[in-house]
Steps between C-alpha positions, in 0.01 A plus 500: 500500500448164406373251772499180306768341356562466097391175342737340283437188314765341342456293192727159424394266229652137560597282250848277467655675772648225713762617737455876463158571562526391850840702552350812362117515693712465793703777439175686457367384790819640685472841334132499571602477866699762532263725315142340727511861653452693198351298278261152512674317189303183372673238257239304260691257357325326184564129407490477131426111502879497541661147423697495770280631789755793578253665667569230781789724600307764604515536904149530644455857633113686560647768279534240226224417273516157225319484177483247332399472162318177321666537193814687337394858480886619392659816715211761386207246609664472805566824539211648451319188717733633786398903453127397502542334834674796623232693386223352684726530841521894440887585432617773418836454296527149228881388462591237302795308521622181392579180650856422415638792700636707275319836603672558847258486775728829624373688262136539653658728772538765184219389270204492789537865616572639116164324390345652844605865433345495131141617450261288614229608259751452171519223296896453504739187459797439707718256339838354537806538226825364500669742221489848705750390724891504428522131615765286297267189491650182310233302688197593317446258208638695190186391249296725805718765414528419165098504469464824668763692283289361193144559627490813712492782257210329376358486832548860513355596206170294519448628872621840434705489877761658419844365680305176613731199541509099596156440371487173646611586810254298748571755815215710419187652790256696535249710678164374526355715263676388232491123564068526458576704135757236424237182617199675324384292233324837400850660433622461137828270514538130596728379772697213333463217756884347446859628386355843342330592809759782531456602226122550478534679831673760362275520169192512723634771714590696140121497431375600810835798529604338829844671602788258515761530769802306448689370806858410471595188588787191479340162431695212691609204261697248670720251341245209472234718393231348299156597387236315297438820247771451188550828452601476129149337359388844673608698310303430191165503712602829643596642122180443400317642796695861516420506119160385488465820804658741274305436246196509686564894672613593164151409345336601773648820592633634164195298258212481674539858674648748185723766668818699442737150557242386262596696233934516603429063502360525122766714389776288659388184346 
């Protein structure tokens, strides 16, 4: 029987998100509401030394928390400058979501009891994907879907996650657990501070054979949807990161450690 109520901390890094950030924390705030007898859900909403002061939107509630940052950290520094906090103020479950609203606040009624019901003593990744769903979705920017096509087998391969998709999905949580093995400096793997952040998630939770849950999901892009990531001068960065990875379990699983694949690699080359 549990007599205390699950902590849930919700992560939202701010930056250029006039006139949706606002919208969508109060939408959280209404869900949050609704939910107050299940769950106690806290928002920490991180101010990325946004130009605009979106953060300004944000309606003042005790279960909302600001952080501001003194200089530009990108969406991983921020990130990671919001899980800290949440850290230190002992929740249990880490979602992160961004500001513009296209993760549907909704979807916490789904994704807070699925992350719940896993193990609490396994290191496992719960993370959003749009491409599991049979959604016809001319909304989402075609160079997204263009990039993904192009760059998840690779993905695949260097992580060895077999069926993994939407690598740079940013709807991704956790259990406590796993948030201190993904902070820990100690931990081989670096969590990119800006647009790969993503992606070094995922290779960090390859090294430490975190299980990855993937939750599906339909992002909402309206019809004056903008972002400030060009998604096409990410694709190169994000070519060279998935092969620099492969390249570095090959070596070190198949070089450094000589096995059976050892000998199957050799003879394939």
């Amino acid at each position: 029987i549990i007599s205390m109520k699950s902590k849930i901390a919700v992560i939202i890094p701010c930056y250029k998100a006039s006139n949706k950030v606002g919208i969508f924390v109060n939408n959280l705030l209404g869900l949050a509401s609704n939910l107050k007898e299940i769950y106690e859900i806290n928002f920490f909403v991180v101010d990325d030394c946004c130009p605009e002061s979106s953060y300004k939107e944000v309606s003042k509630s005790n279960s909302i928390y600001l952080i501001h940052n003194k200089i530009n950290l990108g969406v991983g520094g921020s990130s990671i400058a919001g899980f800290r906090k949440a850290l230190e103020m002992d929740h249990e479950i880490f979602i992160k979501m961004d500001a513009d609203g296209q993760h549907p606040a909704e979807y916490l009624r789904e994704l807070i009891p699925y992350v719940l019901d896993l193990p609490k003593n396994e290191l496992t990744l719960v993370k959003g994907t749009r491409y599991l769903l049979n959604v016809k979705d001319k909304s989402s920017p075609i160079i997204r879907r263009s990039g993904s096509f192009l760059l998840e087998p690779l993905a695949r391969i260097s992580l060895m996650y077999k069926g993994l998709t939407d690598i740079s999905n940013g709807f991704i949580s956790f259990n406590k657990i796993t948030l201190n093995y993904l902070l820990s400096k100690k931990i081989k793997g670096k969590l990119e501070p800006r647009y790969l952040f993503e992606s070094s998630i995922l290779k960090k939770c390859s090294n430490i054979r975190a299980n990855i849950h993937q939750f599906q999901m339909h992002s909402l892009y309206g019809e004056k949807w903008v972002t400030s990531m060009k998604s096409h001068e990410m694709i190169f960065p994000l070519l060279t990161f998935w092969t620099s990875s492969l390249t570095s379990k090959i070596f070190n699983k198949y070089i450094l450690q000589l096995n059976l694949g050892s000998l199957f690699l050799i003879s394939s080359m």
